[in-house]
Coordinates of C-alpha atoms and ligand atoms in Angstrom, one line a residue:
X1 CA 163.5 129.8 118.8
X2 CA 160.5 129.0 116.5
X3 CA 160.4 129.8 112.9
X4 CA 159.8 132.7 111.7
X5 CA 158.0 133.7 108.4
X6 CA 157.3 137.4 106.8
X7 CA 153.4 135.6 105.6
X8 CA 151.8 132.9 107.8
X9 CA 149.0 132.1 105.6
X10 CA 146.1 130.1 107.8
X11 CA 144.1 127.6 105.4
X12 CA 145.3 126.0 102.1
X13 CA 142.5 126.8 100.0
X14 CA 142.1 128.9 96.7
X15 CA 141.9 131.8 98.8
X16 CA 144.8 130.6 100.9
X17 CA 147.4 128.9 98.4
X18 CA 147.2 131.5 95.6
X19 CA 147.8 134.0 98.5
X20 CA 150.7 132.1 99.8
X21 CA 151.9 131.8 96.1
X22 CA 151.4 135.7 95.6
X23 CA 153.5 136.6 98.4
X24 CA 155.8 134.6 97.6
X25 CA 156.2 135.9 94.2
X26 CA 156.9 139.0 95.8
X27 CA 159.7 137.9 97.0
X28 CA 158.1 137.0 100.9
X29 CA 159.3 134.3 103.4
X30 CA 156.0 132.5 103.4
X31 CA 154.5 129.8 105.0
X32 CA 150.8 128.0 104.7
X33 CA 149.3 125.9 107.3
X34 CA 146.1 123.3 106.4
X35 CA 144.8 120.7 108.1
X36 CA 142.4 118.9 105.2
X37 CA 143.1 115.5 105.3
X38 CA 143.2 113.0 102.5
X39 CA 141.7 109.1 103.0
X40 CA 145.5 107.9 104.1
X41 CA 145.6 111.0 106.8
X42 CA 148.2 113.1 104.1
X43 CA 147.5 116.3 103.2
X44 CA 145.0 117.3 100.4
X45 CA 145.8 120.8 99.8
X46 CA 143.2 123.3 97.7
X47 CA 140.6 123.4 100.6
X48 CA 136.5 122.9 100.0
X49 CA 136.9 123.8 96.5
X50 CA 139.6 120.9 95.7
X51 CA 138.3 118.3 97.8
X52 CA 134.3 119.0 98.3
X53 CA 133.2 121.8 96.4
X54 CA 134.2 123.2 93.1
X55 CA 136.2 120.2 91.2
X56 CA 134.4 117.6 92.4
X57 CA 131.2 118.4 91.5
X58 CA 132.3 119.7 87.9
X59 CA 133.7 116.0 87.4
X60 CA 130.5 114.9 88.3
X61 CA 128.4 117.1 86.5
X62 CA 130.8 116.0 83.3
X63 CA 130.0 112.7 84.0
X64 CA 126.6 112.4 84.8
X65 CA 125.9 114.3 81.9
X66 CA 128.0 112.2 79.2
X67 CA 125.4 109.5 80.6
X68 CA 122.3 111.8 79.9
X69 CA 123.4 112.5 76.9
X70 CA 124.6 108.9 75.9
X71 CA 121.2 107.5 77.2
X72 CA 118.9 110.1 76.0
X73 CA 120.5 112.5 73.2
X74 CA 123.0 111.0 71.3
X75 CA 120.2 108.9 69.5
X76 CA 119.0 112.6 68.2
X77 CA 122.2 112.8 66.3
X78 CA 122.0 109.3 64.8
X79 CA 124.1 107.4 67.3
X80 CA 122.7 104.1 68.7
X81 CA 123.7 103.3 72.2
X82 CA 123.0 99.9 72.9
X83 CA 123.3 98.3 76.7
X84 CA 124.4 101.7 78.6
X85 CA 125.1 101.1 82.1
X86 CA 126.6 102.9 84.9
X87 CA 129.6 102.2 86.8
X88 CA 129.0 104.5 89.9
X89 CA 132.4 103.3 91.7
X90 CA 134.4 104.4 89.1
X91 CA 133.0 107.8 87.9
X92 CA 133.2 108.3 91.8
X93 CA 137.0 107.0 91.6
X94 CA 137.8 109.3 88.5
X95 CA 136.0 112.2 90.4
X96 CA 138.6 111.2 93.2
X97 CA 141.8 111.4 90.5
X98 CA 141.1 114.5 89.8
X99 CA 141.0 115.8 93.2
X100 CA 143.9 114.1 93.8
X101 CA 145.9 115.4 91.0
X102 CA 144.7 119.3 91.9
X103 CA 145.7 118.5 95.5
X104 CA 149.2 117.6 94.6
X105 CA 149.2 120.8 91.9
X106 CA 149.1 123.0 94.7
X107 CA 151.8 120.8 96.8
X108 CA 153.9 121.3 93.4
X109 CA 153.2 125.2 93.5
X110 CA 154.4 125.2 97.1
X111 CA 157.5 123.2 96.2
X112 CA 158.6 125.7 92.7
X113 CA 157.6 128.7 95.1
X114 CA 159.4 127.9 98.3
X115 CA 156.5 127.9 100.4
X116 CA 157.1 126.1 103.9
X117 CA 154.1 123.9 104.2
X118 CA 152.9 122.9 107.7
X119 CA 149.9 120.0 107.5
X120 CA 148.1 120.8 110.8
X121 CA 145.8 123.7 112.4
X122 CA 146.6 127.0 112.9
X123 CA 145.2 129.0 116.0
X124 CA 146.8 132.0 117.6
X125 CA 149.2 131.8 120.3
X126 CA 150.2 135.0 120.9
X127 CA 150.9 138.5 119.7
X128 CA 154.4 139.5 121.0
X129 CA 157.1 142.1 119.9
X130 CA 155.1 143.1 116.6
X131 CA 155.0 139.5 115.3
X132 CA 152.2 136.6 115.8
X133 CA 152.9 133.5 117.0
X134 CA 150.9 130.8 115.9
X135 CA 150.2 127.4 116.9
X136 CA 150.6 124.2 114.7
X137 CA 148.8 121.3 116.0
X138 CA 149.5 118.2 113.2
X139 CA 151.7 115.1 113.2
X140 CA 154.5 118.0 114.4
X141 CA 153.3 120.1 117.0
X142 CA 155.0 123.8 117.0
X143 CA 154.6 127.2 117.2
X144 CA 155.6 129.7 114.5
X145 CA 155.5 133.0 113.6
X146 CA 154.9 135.7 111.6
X147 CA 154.7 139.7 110.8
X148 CA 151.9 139.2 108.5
X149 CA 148.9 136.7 109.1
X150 CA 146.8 136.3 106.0
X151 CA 143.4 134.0 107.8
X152 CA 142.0 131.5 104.8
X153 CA 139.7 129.2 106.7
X154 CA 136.8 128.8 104.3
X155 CA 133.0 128.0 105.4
X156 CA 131.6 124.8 106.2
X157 CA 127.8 123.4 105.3
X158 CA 125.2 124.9 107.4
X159 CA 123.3 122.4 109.1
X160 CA 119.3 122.6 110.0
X161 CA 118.3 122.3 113.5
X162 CA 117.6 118.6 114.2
X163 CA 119.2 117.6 111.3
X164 CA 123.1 116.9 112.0
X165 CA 125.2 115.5 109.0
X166 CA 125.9 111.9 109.6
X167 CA 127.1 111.7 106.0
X168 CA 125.3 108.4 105.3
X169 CA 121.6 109.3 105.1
X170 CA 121.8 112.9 105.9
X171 CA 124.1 114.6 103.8
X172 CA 126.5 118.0 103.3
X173 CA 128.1 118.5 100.0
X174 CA 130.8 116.3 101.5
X175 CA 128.4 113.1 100.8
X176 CA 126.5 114.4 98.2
X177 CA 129.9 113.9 96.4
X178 CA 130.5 110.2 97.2
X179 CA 127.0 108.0 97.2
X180 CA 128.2 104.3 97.0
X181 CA 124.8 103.9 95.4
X182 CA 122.4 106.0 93.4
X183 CA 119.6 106.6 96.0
X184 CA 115.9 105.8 94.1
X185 CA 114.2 108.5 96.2
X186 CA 116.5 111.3 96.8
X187 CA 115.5 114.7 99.0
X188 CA 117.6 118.2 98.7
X189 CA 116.8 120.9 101.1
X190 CA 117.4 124.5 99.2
X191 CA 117.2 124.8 95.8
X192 CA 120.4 127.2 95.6
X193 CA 123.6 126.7 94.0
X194 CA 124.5 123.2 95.4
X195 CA 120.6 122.4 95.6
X196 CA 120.7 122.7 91.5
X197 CA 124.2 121.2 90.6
X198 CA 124.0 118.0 92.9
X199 CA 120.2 117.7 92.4
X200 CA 121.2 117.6 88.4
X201 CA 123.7 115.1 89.3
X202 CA 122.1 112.6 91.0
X203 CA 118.9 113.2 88.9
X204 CA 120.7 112.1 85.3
X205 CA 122.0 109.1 87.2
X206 CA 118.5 107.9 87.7
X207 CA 117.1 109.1 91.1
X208 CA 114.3 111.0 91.5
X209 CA 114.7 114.0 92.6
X210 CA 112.5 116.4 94.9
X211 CA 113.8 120.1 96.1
X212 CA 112.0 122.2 99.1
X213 CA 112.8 125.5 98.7
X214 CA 111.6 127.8 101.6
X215 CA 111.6 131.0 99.4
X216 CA 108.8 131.6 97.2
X217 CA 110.8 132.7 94.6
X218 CA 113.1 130.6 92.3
X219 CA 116.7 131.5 92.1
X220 CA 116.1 134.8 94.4
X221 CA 119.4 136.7 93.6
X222 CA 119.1 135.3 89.8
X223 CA 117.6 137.9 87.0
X224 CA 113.8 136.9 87.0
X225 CA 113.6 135.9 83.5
X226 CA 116.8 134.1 82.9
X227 CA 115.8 132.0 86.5
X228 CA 112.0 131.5 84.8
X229 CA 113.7 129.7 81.9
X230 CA 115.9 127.7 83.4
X231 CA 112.9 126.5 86.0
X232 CA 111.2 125.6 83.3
X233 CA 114.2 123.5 81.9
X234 CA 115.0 121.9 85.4
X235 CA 111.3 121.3 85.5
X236 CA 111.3 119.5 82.1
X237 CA 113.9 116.9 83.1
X238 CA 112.7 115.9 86.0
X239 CA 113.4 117.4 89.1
X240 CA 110.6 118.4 91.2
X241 CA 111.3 121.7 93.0
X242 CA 108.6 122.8 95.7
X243 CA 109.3 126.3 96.3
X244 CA 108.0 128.3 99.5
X245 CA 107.6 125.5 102.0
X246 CA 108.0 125.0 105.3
X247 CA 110.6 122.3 106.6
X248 CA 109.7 121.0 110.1
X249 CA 110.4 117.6 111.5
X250 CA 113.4 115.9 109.9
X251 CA 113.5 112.1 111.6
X252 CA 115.2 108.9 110.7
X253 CA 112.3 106.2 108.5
X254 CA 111.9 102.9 107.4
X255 CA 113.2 103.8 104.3
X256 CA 115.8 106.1 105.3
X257 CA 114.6 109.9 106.0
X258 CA 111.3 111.3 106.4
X259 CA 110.9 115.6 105.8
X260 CA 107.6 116.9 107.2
X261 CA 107.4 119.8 105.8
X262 CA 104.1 122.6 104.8
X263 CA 103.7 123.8 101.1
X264 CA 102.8 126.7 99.7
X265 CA 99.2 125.8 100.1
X266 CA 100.1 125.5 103.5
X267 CA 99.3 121.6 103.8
X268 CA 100.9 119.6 106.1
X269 CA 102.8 117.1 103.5
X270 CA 106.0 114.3 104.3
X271 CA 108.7 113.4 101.8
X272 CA 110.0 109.9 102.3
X273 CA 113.4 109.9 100.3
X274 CA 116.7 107.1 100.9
X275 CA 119.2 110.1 101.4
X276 CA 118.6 113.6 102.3
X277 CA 121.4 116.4 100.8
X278 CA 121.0 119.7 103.0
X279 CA 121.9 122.5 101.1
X280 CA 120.5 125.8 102.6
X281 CA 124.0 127.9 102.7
X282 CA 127.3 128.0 104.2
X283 CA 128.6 129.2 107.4
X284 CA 132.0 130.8 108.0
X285 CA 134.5 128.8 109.8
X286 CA 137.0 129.6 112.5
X287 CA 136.8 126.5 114.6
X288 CA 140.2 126.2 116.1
X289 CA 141.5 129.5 115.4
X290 CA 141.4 130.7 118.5
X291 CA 140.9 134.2 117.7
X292 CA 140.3 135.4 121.2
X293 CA 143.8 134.9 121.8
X294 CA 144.9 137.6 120.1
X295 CA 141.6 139.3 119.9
X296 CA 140.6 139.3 116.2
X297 CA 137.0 140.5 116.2
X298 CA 133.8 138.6 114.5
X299 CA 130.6 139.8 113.5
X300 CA 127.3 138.0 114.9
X301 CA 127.2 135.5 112.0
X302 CA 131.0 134.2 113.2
X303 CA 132.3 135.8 110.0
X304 CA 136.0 137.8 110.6
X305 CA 135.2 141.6 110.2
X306 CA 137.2 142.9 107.8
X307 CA 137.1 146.5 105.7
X308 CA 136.5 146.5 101.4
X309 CA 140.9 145.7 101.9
X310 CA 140.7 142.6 104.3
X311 CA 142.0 144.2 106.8
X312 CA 141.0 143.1 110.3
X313 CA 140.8 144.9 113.5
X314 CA 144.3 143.9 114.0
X315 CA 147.3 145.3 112.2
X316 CA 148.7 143.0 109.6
X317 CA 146.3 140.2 110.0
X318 CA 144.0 140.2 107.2
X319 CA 140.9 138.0 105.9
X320 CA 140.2 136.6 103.0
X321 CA 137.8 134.1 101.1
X322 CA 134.7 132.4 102.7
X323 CA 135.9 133.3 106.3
X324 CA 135.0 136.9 105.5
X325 CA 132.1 139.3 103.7
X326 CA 131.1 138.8 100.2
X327 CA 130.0 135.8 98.2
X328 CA 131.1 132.4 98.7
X329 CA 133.5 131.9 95.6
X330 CA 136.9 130.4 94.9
X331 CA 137.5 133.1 92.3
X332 CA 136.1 136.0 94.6
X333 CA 139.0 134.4 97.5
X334 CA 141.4 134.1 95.0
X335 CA 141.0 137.9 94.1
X336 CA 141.2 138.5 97.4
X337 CA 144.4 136.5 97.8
X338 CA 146.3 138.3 95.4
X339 CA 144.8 141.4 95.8
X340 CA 146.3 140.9 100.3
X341 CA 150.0 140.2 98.9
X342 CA 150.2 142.8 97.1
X343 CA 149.2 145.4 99.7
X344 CA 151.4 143.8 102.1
X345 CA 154.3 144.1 99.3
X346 CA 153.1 147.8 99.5
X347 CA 151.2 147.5 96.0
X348 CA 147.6 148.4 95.2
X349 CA 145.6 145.2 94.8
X350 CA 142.4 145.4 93.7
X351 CA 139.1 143.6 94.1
X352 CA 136.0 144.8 91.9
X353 CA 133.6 143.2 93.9
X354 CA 130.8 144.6 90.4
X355 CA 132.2 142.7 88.1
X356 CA 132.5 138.9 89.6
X357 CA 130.8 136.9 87.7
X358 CA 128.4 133.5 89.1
X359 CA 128.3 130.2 87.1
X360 CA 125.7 127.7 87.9
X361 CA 127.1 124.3 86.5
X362 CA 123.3 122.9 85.5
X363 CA 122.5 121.8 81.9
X364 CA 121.4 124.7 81.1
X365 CA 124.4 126.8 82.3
X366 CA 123.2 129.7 84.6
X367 CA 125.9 132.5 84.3
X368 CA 125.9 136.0 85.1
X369 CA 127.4 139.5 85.9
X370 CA 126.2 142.8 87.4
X371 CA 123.0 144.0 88.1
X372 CA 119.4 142.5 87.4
X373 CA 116.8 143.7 85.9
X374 CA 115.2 144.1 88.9
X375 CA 118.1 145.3 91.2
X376 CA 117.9 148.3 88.1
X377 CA 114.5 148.9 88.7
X378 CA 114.4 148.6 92.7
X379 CA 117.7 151.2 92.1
X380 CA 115.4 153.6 89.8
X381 CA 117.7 153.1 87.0
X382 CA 116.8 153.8 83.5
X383 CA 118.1 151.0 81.2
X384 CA 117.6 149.4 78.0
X385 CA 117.7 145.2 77.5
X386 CA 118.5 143.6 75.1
X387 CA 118.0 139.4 74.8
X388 CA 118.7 137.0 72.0
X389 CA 117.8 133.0 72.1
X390 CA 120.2 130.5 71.5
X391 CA 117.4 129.0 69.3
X392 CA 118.1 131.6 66.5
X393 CA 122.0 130.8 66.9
X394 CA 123.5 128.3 64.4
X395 CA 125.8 126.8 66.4
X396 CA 123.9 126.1 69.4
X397 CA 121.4 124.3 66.4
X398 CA 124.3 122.2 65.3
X399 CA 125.5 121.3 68.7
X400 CA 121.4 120.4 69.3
X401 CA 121.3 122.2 72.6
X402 CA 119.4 125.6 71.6
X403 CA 117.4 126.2 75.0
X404 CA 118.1 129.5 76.9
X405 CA 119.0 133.1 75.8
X406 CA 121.6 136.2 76.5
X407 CA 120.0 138.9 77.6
X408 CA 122.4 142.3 78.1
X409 CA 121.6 145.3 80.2
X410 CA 122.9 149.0 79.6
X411 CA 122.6 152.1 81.0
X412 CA 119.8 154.3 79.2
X413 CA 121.7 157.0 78.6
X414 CA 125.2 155.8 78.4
X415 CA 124.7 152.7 77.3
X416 CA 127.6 151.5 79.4
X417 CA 126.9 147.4 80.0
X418 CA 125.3 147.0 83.5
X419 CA 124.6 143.5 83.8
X420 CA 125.0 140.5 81.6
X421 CA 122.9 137.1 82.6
X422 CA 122.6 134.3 80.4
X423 CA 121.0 130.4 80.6
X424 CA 122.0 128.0 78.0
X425 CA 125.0 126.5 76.4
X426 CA 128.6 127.1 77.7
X427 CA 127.2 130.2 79.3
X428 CA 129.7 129.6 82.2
X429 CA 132.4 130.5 78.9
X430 CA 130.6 133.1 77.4
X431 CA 130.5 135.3 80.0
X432 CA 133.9 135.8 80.3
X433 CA 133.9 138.1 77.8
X434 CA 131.1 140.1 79.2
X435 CA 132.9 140.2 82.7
X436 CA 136.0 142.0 80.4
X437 CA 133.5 144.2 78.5
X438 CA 132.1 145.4 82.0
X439 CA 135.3 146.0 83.9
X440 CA 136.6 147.7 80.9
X441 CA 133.4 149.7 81.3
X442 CA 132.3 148.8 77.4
X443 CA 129.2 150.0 76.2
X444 CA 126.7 147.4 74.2
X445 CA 127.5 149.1 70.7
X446 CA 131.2 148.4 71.5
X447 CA 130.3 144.3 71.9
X448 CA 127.6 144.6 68.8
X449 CA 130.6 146.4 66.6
X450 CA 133.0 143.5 67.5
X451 CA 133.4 140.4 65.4
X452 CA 132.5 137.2 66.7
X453 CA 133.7 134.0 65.2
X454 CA 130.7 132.5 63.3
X455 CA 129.3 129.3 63.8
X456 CA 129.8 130.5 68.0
X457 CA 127.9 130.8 71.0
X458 CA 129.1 134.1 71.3
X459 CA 127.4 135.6 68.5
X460 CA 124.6 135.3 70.7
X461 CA 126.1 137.5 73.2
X462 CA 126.8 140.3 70.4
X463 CA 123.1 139.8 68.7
X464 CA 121.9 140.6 72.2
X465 CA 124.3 143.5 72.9
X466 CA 122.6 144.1 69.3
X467 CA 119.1 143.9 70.8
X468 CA 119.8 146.7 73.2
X469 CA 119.6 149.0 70.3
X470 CA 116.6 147.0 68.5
X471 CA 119.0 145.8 65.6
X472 CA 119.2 141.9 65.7
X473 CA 120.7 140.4 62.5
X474 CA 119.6 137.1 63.1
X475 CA 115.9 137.2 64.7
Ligands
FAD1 P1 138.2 126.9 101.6 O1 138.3 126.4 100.3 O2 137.1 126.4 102.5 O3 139.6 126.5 102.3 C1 139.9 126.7 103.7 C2 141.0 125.7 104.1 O4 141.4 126.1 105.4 C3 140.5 124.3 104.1 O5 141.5 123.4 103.5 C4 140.5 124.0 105.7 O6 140.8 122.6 106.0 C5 141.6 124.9 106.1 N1 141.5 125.3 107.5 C6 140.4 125.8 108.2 N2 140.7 126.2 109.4 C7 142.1 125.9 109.6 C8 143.0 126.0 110.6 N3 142.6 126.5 111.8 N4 144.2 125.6 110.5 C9 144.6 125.1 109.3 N5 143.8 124.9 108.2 C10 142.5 125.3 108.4 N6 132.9 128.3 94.1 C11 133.2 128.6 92.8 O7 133.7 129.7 92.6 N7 132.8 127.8 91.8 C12 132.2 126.6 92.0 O8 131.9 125.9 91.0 C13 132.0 126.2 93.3 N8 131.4 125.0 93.5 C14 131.2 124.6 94.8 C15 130.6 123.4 95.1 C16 130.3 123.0 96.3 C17 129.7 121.7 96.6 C18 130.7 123.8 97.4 C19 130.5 123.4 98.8 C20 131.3 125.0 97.2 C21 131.6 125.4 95.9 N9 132.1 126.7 95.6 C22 132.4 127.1 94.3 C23 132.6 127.6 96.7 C24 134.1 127.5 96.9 O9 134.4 126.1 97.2 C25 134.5 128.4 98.1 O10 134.0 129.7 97.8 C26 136.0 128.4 98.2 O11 136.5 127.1 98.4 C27 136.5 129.3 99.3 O12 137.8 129.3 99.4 P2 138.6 129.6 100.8 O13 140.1 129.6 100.4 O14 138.1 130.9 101.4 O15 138.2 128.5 101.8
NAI2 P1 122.7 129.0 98.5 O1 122.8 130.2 99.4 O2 123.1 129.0 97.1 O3 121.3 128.3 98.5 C1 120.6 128.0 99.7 C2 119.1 127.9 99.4 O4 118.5 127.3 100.6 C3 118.5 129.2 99.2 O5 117.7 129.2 98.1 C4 117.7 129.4 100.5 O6 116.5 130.1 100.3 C5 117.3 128.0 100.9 N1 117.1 127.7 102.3 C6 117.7 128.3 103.4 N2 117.2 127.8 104.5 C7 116.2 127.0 104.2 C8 115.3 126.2 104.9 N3 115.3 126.1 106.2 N4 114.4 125.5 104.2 C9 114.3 125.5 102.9 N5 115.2 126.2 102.1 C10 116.1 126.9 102.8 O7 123.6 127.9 99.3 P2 124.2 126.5 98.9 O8 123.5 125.9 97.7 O9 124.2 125.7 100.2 O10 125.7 126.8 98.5 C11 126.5 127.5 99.4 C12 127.4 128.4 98.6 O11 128.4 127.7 98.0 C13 126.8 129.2 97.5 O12 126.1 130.3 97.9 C14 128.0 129.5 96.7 O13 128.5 130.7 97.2 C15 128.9 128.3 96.8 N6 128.7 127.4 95.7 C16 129.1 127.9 94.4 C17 128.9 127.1 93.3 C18 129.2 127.7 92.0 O14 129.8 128.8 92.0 N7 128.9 127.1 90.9 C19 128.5 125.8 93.4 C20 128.1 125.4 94.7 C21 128.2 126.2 95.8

């Protein structure tokens, strides 16, 4: 007789665990199967996030900019650093401890929330007397099953014809995180989310850096004018971004990888570079999962089809997280997560897909919520905006980083807050308080008539809300 659970949750990630951890707070019979691996073959729980996304490029990003900083700012504030050098192996290493210790949070979380953990894959076996029987295929091959199947199974790096990850020269996010050696000449295809942060990375470490972007545009989805200003910045330290080219032939060089590629001016150009990071999206995964057997329906991009609840074309299997519609985020799977245990418990979760914010880890910060200024205008809209720079904010002067603004978008008539985007300091902070003001449907008089602590970054956000009405204190 196999086991049998009330939740089988497929995939250990953030959209996986904190749904495994929902249902069991609601009092569930829950198990979670993952297969990530950790370098000794154990389990590494947390998914892409934990082990090759979301934590391990924020410890880099700390890191490699403590050694910006130490190298070229901290002489600005009257601190001599004399004989800086890097030790790649163990900012690598302490990238790795932290991985390690979030990995064996979540094994903790299982443990103090009775979760039966299974370190394997999950594919479907069967459907059979109103339960699912899933396989387990790990050190302990079984089948179990379940009433409700919540499917977690992430996304994986989208590779460019011609161009296969080896992981040594030609590199996902998976290698990006882990260079044994700072390449001199380092190539990123897709100046996007990953493009930026692990082009930043690598950059303050000392390579030099060169981005082809095949859009025209920089930072498409990105207000216009908050993505001009941080162009400018990325432009200013360094990294070269080609935007609207043409990548062609991608082939192994003396040197290590050659890109022939067009530009914008449409000549034929090659970019000799040691490594190569491919970063042009990421592809939902469900290799393994066997969703014929059961006959849980795609869509054309391999994505599981699910409604604005998660549910699938099958009763009680639902989707959640990159697998699924929607942007790729750990938060926006998380949401999801809870938001799935709870209408299995019969609740009402909740997603508000409006107001989930986007943080682009760069120095300057990229963060933002709602609706751009153009998205209002394309929309017919009528809306008032409202920016303030963090060069008329004191604190941002004493900190010495001033570059960037908040800029704050209300409705014309309402004034209800429709958009908040913001480059600069801590902006990945600050606009936490603007995702509240929006979900709480705020107006920008309500953030303007709040107090702010002063010296803070977040007058800035209230001098802007402020600048909607044409009323800045401070500029
Ligand atoms: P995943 O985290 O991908 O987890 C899926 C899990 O399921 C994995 O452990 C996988 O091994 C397992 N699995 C898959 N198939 C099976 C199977 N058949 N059986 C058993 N187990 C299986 N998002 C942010 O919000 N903020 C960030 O700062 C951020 N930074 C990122 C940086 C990088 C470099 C990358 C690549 C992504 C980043 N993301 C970030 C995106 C974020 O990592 C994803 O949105 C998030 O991990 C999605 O969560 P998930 O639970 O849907 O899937
Ligand atoms: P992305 O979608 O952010 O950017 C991909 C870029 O590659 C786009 O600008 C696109 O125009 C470009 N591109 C696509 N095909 C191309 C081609 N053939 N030639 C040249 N350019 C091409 O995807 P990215 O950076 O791979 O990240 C994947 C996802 O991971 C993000 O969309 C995001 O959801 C998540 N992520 C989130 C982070 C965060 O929240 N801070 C950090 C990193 C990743």
């Amino acid at each position: 007789m196999s086991k049998q659970f009330d939740v089988v949750v497929i995939g250990g990630g953030p959209g996986g665990y904190i749904a495994a951890i929902r249902a069991a707070q609601l009092g569930f019979n829950v198990a979670c199967i993952d297969e990530w691996k950790n370098a000794k073959g154990g389990p590494a729980l947390g998914g892409t996030c934990t082990n090759t996304g979301c934590i391990p490029s924020k410890a880099l990003l700390q890191s490699s900019e403590h050694y910006e900083q130490a190298g070229h700012h901290f002489a600005d504030h009257g601190i001599e650093v004399k004989g800086l050098s890097l030790d790649l192996g163990k900012m690598i290493g302490r990238k790795d401890t932290v991985v390690k210790q979030n990995n064996d949070g979540v094994l903790y979380l299982f443990k103090k929330n009775k979760i039966t953990f299974f370190h394997g894959r999950g594919s479907f076996a069967a459907a059979k007397d109103g339960v699912y029987e899933i396989r387990v295929a790990g050190a302990a091959e079984e089948v179990i099953s379940g009433k409700h199947i919540i499917v977690a199974t992430g996304s994986n790096a989208r590779t460019l014809a011609g161009a296969p990850f080896d992981e040594e020269t030609i590199l996902s996010n998976d290698g990006a995180l882990r260079m044994a050696v700072v390449p001199a000449k380092l190539g990123l295809i897709g100046s996007g989310v990953i493009g930026l942060e692990m082009g930043s990375v690598w950059r303050r470490l000392g390579a030099e850096v060169t981005v082809l972007e095949g859009l025209s545009t920089f930072l498409g989805a990105v207000d216009q004018q908050i993505a001009k200003e941080a162009h400018k910045a990325f432009v200013k330290q360094g990294l070269k971004i080609e935007l609207g080219v043409k990548v062609g032939e991608i082939k192994p060089s003396k040197k290590g990888v050659a890109v022939a590629y067009t530009n914008a001016k449409g000549e034929a150009l090659t970019l000799e570079v040691d490594k190569l990071i491919i970063s042009i999206g990421r592809v939902a995964n469900t290799i393994g999962l066997a969703p014929e057997a059961v006959g849980l329906v795609l869509d054309e991009r391999g994505a599981i089809v699910v409604d604005g609840e998660c549910k699938t074309n099958l009763p009680n299997i639902w989707a959640i997280g990159d697998v699924v519609r929607g942007p790729m985020l750990a938060h926006k799977a998380e949401e999801e997560g809870v938001a799935v245990a709870e209408r299995i418990a019969g609740q009402h979760g909740h997603v508000n897909f409006n107001t989930i914010p986007w943080v682009i880890y760069t120095n300057p910060e990229i963060a933002w919520v709602g609706q751009t200024e153009e998205e209002l205008k394309a929309a017919g809209r009528a809306y008032k905006a409202g920016t303030f720079p963090f060069l008329a904010n004191g604190r941002a002067r004493a900190l010495g980083d001033t570059t960037g603004m908040v800029k704050m978008l209300a409705d014309a008539a309402t004034d209800e807050i429709l958009g908040v985007h913001i480059v600069g300091p801590m902006a990945s902070e600050l606009i936490a308080e603007c995702v509240v003001a929006m979900e709480f449907r705020a107006s920008s008089e309500d953030i303007a008539r709040i107090c702010h602590a002063h010296p803070s970054l977040s007058e800035a956000t209230k001098e802007a809300a402020l600048a909607v009405d044409k009323r800045t204190l401070n500029f």
